[in-house]
Amino acid sequence: QIKKEIEIWKTEIRETLEGDFLLRGMPGVVDKTFEFRNNEDLERWIVTSDKDNEEGQSTCQLTVNQNGKGLFTGNLCLDVPKDGIIKKTGYCNMRTVRFKKSFQRDAHYDWGMYTHLVMRVRGDGRSYALNLGTSSYFDQTWNDVFTYVLFTRGGPYWQYSRIPFSKFFFTSKGRIQDIQYPVPLFNIASFGITLGERTPGPFHLEIDYIGLEFDPSHTEKFAYELYRLPSSIAAT
């Protein structure tokens, strides 16, 4: 294990010294961050549902099909367990494994030079939540997530979804927060896709790639108006 970590550390040093960072974030060029070509790519993801947490009966899986595309499939179930505690259920989620550097050091994705999230997908007409995790050392931030919705059309055709990072809004434990601010793109801990609709049944999302793009014409920093409310109404 030590030898493996040393090799990773050497690769990090080599990329720092020899990497051409000018080739990253070129206008109009999509840098593919996540692809689904083989089982090694799947190891970068964790798939969970309410059933895994004993909170429901939904099931899901992430596989690679014969065309080298990712398949996020399963069955969404809204039946609430009869335990007298859980009141609402029904979710399936795929999320990246926490990014780590050599010697198991926690690290973050630095997407600060990009303006858009780009995905090539083929869906089933459902809406999926795209989640950018920004947790840090303190446990108060472990549930901090910036979210936006991926609307799929359904049908046999692929669609390109190009979403500005300025459209993502701040949530915690699934609730939109009163105080909003732009995504700290230099501090992305994870990326995830969640299905939590109120329509039960099977679902199917085929993913070619998930990438990043820099658009110099996009100058919007944050899409939502910000208000500072009195402390008696909302936290300030």
mmCIF file of C-alpha atoms in Angstrom:
data_model
loop_
_atom_site.group_PDB
_atom_site.id
_atom_site.type_symbol
_atom_site.label_atom_id
_atom_site.label_comp_id
_atom_site.label_asym_id
_atom_site.label_seq_id
_atom_site.Cartn_x
_atom_site.Cartn_y
_atom_site.Cartn_z
ATOM 1 C CA GLN A 1 0.000 0.000 0.000
ATOM 2 C CA ILE A 2 2.864 2.382 0.794
ATOM 3 C CA LYS A 3 4.422 1.752 -2.626
ATOM 4 C CA LYS A 4 1.102 2.515 -4.305
ATOM 5 C CA GLU A 5 0.716 5.786 -2.406
ATOM 6 C CA ILE A 6 4.283 6.796 -3.253
ATOM 7 C CA GLU A 7 3.572 6.217 -6.953
ATOM 8 C CA ILE A 8 0.464 8.394 -6.697
ATOM 9 C CA TRP A 9 2.518 11.078 -4.970
ATOM 10 C CA LYS A 10 5.133 10.940 -7.747
ATOM 11 C CA THR A 11 2.390 11.331 -10.343
ATOM 12 C CA GLU A 12 1.039 14.385 -8.521
ATOM 13 C CA ILE A 13 4.480 15.997 -8.462
ATOM 14 C CA ARG A 14 5.025 15.199 -12.148
ATOM 15 C CA GLU A 15 1.665 16.709 -13.132
ATOM 16 C CA THR A 16 2.443 19.842 -11.137
ATOM 17 C CA LEU A 17 5.816 20.335 -12.808
ATOM 18 C CA GLU A 18 4.972 19.226 -16.338
ATOM 19 C CA GLY A 19 1.236 19.859 -16.679
ATOM 20 C CA ASP A 20 0.136 22.460 -19.218
ATOM 21 C CA PHE A 21 -2.620 24.265 -17.337
ATOM 22 C CA LEU A 22 -3.184 26.581 -20.295
ATOM 23 C CA LEU A 23 -4.926 23.696 -22.040
ATOM 24 C CA ARG A 24 -7.530 23.500 -19.287
ATOM 25 C CA GLY A 25 -10.569 25.718 -19.449
ATOM 26 C CA MET A 26 -10.187 26.684 -23.101
ATOM 27 C CA PRO A 27 -13.294 28.542 -24.357
ATOM 28 C CA GLY A 28 -15.832 26.270 -26.006
ATOM 29 C CA VAL A 29 -13.960 23.058 -25.157
ATOM 30 C CA VAL A 30 -15.661 20.535 -22.878
ATOM 31 C CA ASP A 31 -13.238 18.914 -20.432
ATOM 32 C CA LYS A 32 -14.760 15.505 -19.697
ATOM 33 C CA THR A 33 -14.418 14.964 -15.966
ATOM 34 C CA PHE A 34 -16.434 11.768 -15.509
ATOM 35 C CA GLU A 35 -16.939 9.025 -18.079
ATOM 36 C CA PHE A 36 -18.310 5.493 -17.867
ATOM 37 C CA ARG A 37 -16.196 3.301 -20.103
ATOM 38 C CA ASN A 38 -15.341 0.389 -17.804
ATOM 39 C CA ASN A 39 -15.670 -0.972 -14.269
ATOM 40 C CA GLU A 40 -12.715 1.117 -13.126
ATOM 41 C CA ASP A 41 -14.749 4.247 -13.856
ATOM 42 C CA LEU A 42 -17.599 2.849 -11.744
ATOM 43 C CA GLU A 43 -15.292 2.591 -8.733
ATOM 44 C CA ARG A 44 -15.378 6.385 -8.528
ATOM 45 C CA TRP A 45 -19.085 6.282 -7.615
ATOM 46 C CA ILE A 46 -21.243 5.249 -4.655
ATOM 47 C CA VAL A 47 -24.864 4.257 -5.328
ATOM 48 C CA THR A 48 -27.406 4.392 -2.498
ATOM 49 C CA SER A 49 -31.168 4.361 -2.003
ATOM 50 C CA ASP A 50 -33.604 4.612 0.876
ATOM 51 C CA LYS A 51 -33.543 0.817 1.159
ATOM 52 C CA ASP A 52 -29.803 0.852 1.897
ATOM 53 C CA ASN A 53 -30.519 3.124 4.861
ATOM 54 C CA GLU A 54 -33.581 1.110 5.996
ATOM 55 C CA GLU A 55 -35.838 4.023 5.108
ATOM 56 C CA GLY A 56 -37.824 2.545 2.211
ATOM 57 C CA GLN A 57 -37.918 0.005 -0.597
ATOM 58 C CA SER A 58 -36.345 1.860 -3.543
ATOM 59 C CA THR A 59 -33.533 0.120 -5.411
ATOM 60 C CA CYS A 60 -30.952 1.350 -7.918
ATOM 61 C CA GLN A 61 -27.688 0.446 -9.594
ATOM 62 C CA LEU A 62 -25.012 1.981 -11.793
ATOM 63 C CA THR A 63 -23.614 -0.151 -14.604
ATOM 64 C CA VAL A 64 -21.788 0.184 -17.922
ATOM 65 C CA ASN A 65 -23.678 -0.952 -21.008
ATOM 66 C CA GLN A 66 -22.225 -2.573 -24.122
ATOM 67 C CA ASN A 67 -21.761 0.848 -25.748
ATOM 68 C CA GLY A 68 -19.567 2.153 -22.937
ATOM 69 C CA LYS A 69 -22.191 4.428 -21.393
ATOM 70 C CA GLY A 70 -23.236 4.683 -17.766
ATOM 71 C CA LEU A 71 -26.687 3.348 -16.847
ATOM 72 C CA PHE A 72 -28.303 4.655 -13.655
ATOM 73 C CA THR A 73 -31.389 2.485 -13.304
ATOM 74 C CA GLY A 74 -33.708 1.198 -10.631
ATOM 75 C CA ASN A 75 -37.168 1.385 -9.143
ATOM 76 C CA LEU A 76 -38.468 4.290 -7.074
ATOM 77 C CA CYS A 77 -40.835 3.224 -4.291
ATOM 78 C CA LEU A 78 -42.841 5.669 -2.164
ATOM 79 C CA ASP A 79 -44.167 3.140 0.359
ATOM 80 C CA VAL A 80 -43.418 4.525 3.816
ATOM 81 C CA PRO A 81 -42.110 1.981 6.358
ATOM 82 C CA LYS A 82 -44.597 1.283 9.137
ATOM 83 C CA ASP A 83 -42.238 2.163 11.955
ATOM 84 C CA GLY A 84 -44.012 5.280 13.196
ATOM 85 C CA ILE A 85 -40.896 7.395 12.618
ATOM 86 C CA ILE A 86 -40.342 7.904 8.885
ATOM 87 C CA LYS A 87 -43.010 10.077 7.257
ATOM 88 C CA LYS A 88 -41.730 10.351 3.676
ATOM 89 C CA THR A 89 -39.459 8.205 1.546
ATOM 90 C CA GLY A 90 -38.426 7.503 -2.016
ATOM 91 C CA TYR A 91 -34.968 8.424 -3.285
ATOM 92 C CA CYS A 92 -32.085 6.966 -5.289
ATOM 93 C CA ASN A 93 -28.670 8.557 -5.540
ATOM 94 C CA MET A 94 -25.302 8.201 -7.239
ATOM 95 C CA ARG A 95 -22.390 10.214 -5.864
ATOM 96 C CA THR A 96 -18.671 10.369 -6.457
ATOM 97 C CA VAL A 97 -16.322 8.836 -3.930
ATOM 98 C CA ARG A 98 -14.531 11.506 -1.916
ATOM 99 C CA PHE A 99 -11.569 12.715 -3.956
ATOM 100 C CA LYS A 100 -8.265 11.927 -2.239
ATOM 101 C CA LYS A 101 -4.644 12.693 -2.910
ATOM 102 C CA SER A 102 -1.725 10.441 -2.083
ATOM 103 C CA PHE A 103 -1.534 8.942 1.404
ATOM 104 C CA GLN A 104 -5.332 9.202 1.731
ATOM 105 C CA ARG A 105 -5.373 12.965 2.126
ATOM 106 C CA ASP A 106 -8.744 14.598 1.547
ATOM 107 C CA ALA A 107 -8.782 16.853 -1.493
ATOM 108 C CA HIS A 108 -11.231 18.925 -3.500
ATOM 109 C CA TYR A 109 -11.938 19.462 -7.178
ATOM 110 C CA ASP A 110 -10.938 22.936 -8.314
ATOM 111 C CA TRP A 111 -13.447 23.981 -10.962
ATOM 112 C CA GLY A 112 -12.919 27.700 -10.513
ATOM 113 C CA MET A 113 -11.871 28.286 -14.127
ATOM 114 C CA TYR A 114 -15.131 26.888 -15.531
ATOM 115 C CA THR A 115 -18.579 28.444 -15.923
ATOM 116 C CA HIS A 116 -20.789 25.543 -17.053
ATOM 117 C CA LEU A 117 -21.545 21.937 -16.218
ATOM 118 C CA VAL A 118 -22.088 19.950 -19.425
ATOM 119 C CA MET A 119 -23.732 16.538 -19.636
ATOM 120 C CA ARG A 120 -24.670 14.264 -22.521
ATOM 121 C CA VAL A 121 -27.531 12.110 -21.312
ATOM 122 C CA ARG A 122 -30.506 10.112 -22.492
ATOM 123 C CA GLY A 123 -33.277 10.043 -19.927
ATOM 124 C CA ASP A 124 -36.815 8.877 -19.339
ATOM 125 C CA GLY A 125 -38.612 12.199 -18.944
ATOM 126 C CA ARG A 126 -38.015 12.417 -15.196
ATOM 127 C CA SER A 127 -36.300 15.281 -13.400
ATOM 128 C CA TYR A 128 -33.075 14.601 -11.515
ATOM 129 C CA ALA A 129 -31.277 16.749 -8.961
ATOM 130 C CA LEU A 130 -27.627 17.593 -9.657
ATOM 131 C CA ASN A 131 -25.706 18.057 -6.418
ATOM 132 C CA LEU A 132 -22.360 19.736 -5.780
ATOM 133 C CA GLY A 133 -21.075 18.845 -2.324
ATOM 134 C CA THR A 134 -18.843 21.399 -0.628
ATOM 135 C CA SER A 135 -18.273 19.860 2.790
ATOM 136 C CA SER A 136 -15.125 20.809 4.658
ATOM 137 C CA TYR A 137 -13.470 19.922 7.967
ATOM 138 C CA PHE A 138 -16.252 21.103 10.294
ATOM 139 C CA ASP A 139 -19.272 18.819 10.653
ATOM 140 C CA GLN A 140 -21.694 21.741 10.259
ATOM 141 C CA THR A 141 -20.795 21.799 6.561
ATOM 142 C CA TRP A 142 -21.101 18.082 5.844
ATOM 143 C CA ASN A 143 -24.636 18.489 4.470
ATOM 144 C CA ASP A 144 -23.940 21.652 2.439
ATOM 145 C CA VAL A 145 -24.971 21.009 -1.156
ATOM 146 C CA PHE A 146 -25.541 23.253 -4.167
ATOM 147 C CA THR A 147 -28.365 21.929 -6.317
ATOM 148 C CA TYR A 148 -29.959 22.401 -9.712
ATOM 149 C CA VAL A 149 -32.392 20.284 -11.721
ATOM 150 C CA LEU A 150 -31.617 18.166 -14.768
ATOM 151 C CA PHE A 151 -34.738 17.927 -16.935
ATOM 152 C CA THR A 152 -34.717 14.937 -19.270
ATOM 153 C CA ARG A 153 -36.890 14.659 -22.365
ATOM 154 C CA GLY A 154 -37.277 10.925 -22.685
ATOM 155 C CA GLY A 155 -37.295 9.140 -26.003
ATOM 156 C CA PRO A 156 -34.484 7.626 -28.054
ATOM 157 C CA TYR A 157 -32.403 10.757 -28.641
ATOM 158 C CA TRP A 158 -29.413 12.068 -26.704
ATOM 159 C CA GLN A 159 -29.584 15.526 -25.184
ATOM 160 C CA TYR A 160 -26.866 17.979 -24.208
ATOM 161 C CA SER A 161 -27.483 19.771 -20.924
ATOM 162 C CA ARG A 162 -25.343 22.860 -20.438
ATOM 163 C CA ILE A 163 -26.000 24.365 -17.011
ATOM 164 C CA PRO A 164 -24.263 27.510 -15.690
ATOM 165 C CA PHE A 165 -22.831 27.102 -12.212
ATOM 166 C CA SER A 166 -24.474 30.436 -11.395
ATOM 167 C CA LYS A 167 -27.860 28.644 -11.456
ATOM 168 C CA PHE A 168 -27.046 26.299 -8.568
ATOM 169 C CA PHE A 169 -28.639 27.244 -5.236
ATOM 170 C CA PHE A 170 -27.579 26.441 -1.684
ATOM 171 C CA THR A 171 -29.338 23.677 0.270
ATOM 172 C CA SER A 172 -28.724 21.713 3.445
ATOM 173 C CA LYS A 173 -30.361 18.364 4.222
ATOM 174 C CA GLY A 174 -32.597 18.852 1.206
ATOM 175 C CA ARG A 175 -33.934 22.263 2.250
ATOM 176 C CA ILE A 176 -33.282 25.512 0.395
ATOM 177 C CA GLN A 177 -31.515 27.924 2.736
ATOM 178 C CA ASP A 178 -32.530 31.525 3.431
ATOM 179 C CA ILE A 179 -29.031 32.869 2.894
ATOM 180 C CA GLN A 180 -27.749 32.120 -0.607
ATOM 181 C CA TYR A 181 -24.347 32.563 -2.223
ATOM 182 C CA PRO A 182 -22.528 31.324 -5.351
ATOM 183 C CA VAL A 183 -20.954 27.890 -5.529
ATOM 184 C CA PRO A 184 -17.367 27.883 -4.204
ATOM 185 C CA LEU A 185 -16.051 26.120 -7.289
ATOM 186 C CA PHE A 186 -12.546 25.811 -5.877
ATOM 187 C CA ASN A 187 -13.908 23.594 -3.080
ATOM 188 C CA ILE A 188 -16.007 20.837 -4.694
ATOM 189 C CA ALA A 189 -15.898 17.690 -2.579
ATOM 190 C CA SER A 190 -18.362 15.565 -4.545
ATOM 191 C CA PHE A 191 -20.805 15.464 -7.444
ATOM 192 C CA GLY A 192 -24.047 13.527 -7.348
ATOM 193 C CA ILE A 193 -27.293 12.809 -9.170
ATOM 194 C CA THR A 194 -30.458 12.163 -7.154
ATOM 195 C CA LEU A 195 -33.936 11.002 -8.104
ATOM 196 C CA GLY A 196 -36.549 12.020 -5.542
ATOM 197 C CA GLU A 197 -39.737 12.532 -7.522
ATOM 198 C CA ARG A 198 -43.226 11.776 -6.239
ATOM 199 C CA THR A 199 -43.911 9.386 -9.135
ATOM 200 C CA PRO A 200 -43.073 5.770 -8.248
ATOM 201 C CA GLY A 201 -41.883 3.200 -10.729
ATOM 202 C CA PRO A 202 -38.810 2.282 -12.770
ATOM 203 C CA PHE A 203 -36.369 4.919 -13.977
ATOM 204 C CA HIS A 204 -33.559 4.971 -16.507
ATOM 205 C CA LEU A 205 -30.815 7.540 -17.049
ATOM 206 C CA GLU A 206 -28.050 6.848 -19.566
ATOM 207 C CA ILE A 207 -24.946 9.020 -19.228
ATOM 208 C CA ASP A 208 -22.250 9.463 -21.851
ATOM 209 C CA TYR A 209 -20.094 11.930 -19.931
ATOM 210 C CA ILE A 210 -20.111 14.712 -17.361
ATOM 211 C CA GLY A 211 -17.848 17.615 -18.246
ATOM 212 C CA LEU A 212 -16.918 21.221 -17.621
ATOM 213 C CA GLU A 213 -16.765 24.195 -19.961
ATOM 214 C CA PHE A 214 -15.532 27.772 -19.808
ATOM 215 C CA ASP A 215 -17.664 30.344 -21.620
ATOM 216 C CA PRO A 216 -16.100 33.843 -21.526
ATOM 217 C CA SER A 217 -19.402 35.395 -22.624
ATOM 218 C CA HIS A 218 -21.127 34.147 -19.480
ATOM 219 C CA THR A 219 -20.545 36.853 -16.872
ATOM 220 C CA GLU A 220 -23.356 36.046 -14.435
ATOM 221 C CA LYS A 221 -22.005 35.263 -10.972
ATOM 222 C CA PHE A 222 -25.244 34.282 -9.253
ATOM 223 C CA ALA A 223 -28.699 34.006 -10.775
ATOM 224 C CA TYR A 224 -30.764 34.781 -7.686
ATOM 225 C CA GLU A 225 -31.525 38.019 -5.894
ATOM 226 C CA LEU A 226 -30.173 38.256 -2.368
ATOM 227 C CA TYR A 227 -31.953 39.915 0.525
ATOM 228 C CA ARG A 228 -30.719 40.616 4.008
ATOM 229 C CA LEU A 229 -33.735 40.070 6.247
ATOM 230 C CA PRO A 230 -34.196 41.085 9.886
ATOM 231 C CA SER A 231 -32.800 38.548 12.329
ATOM 232 C CA SER A 232 -36.298 37.862 13.647
ATOM 233 C CA ILE A 233 -37.322 36.493 10.234
ATOM 234 C CA ALA A 234 -34.321 34.551 9.011
ATOM 235 C CA ALA A 235 -30.744 33.910 9.997
ATOM 236 C CA THR A 236 -28.409 36.712 8.913
#
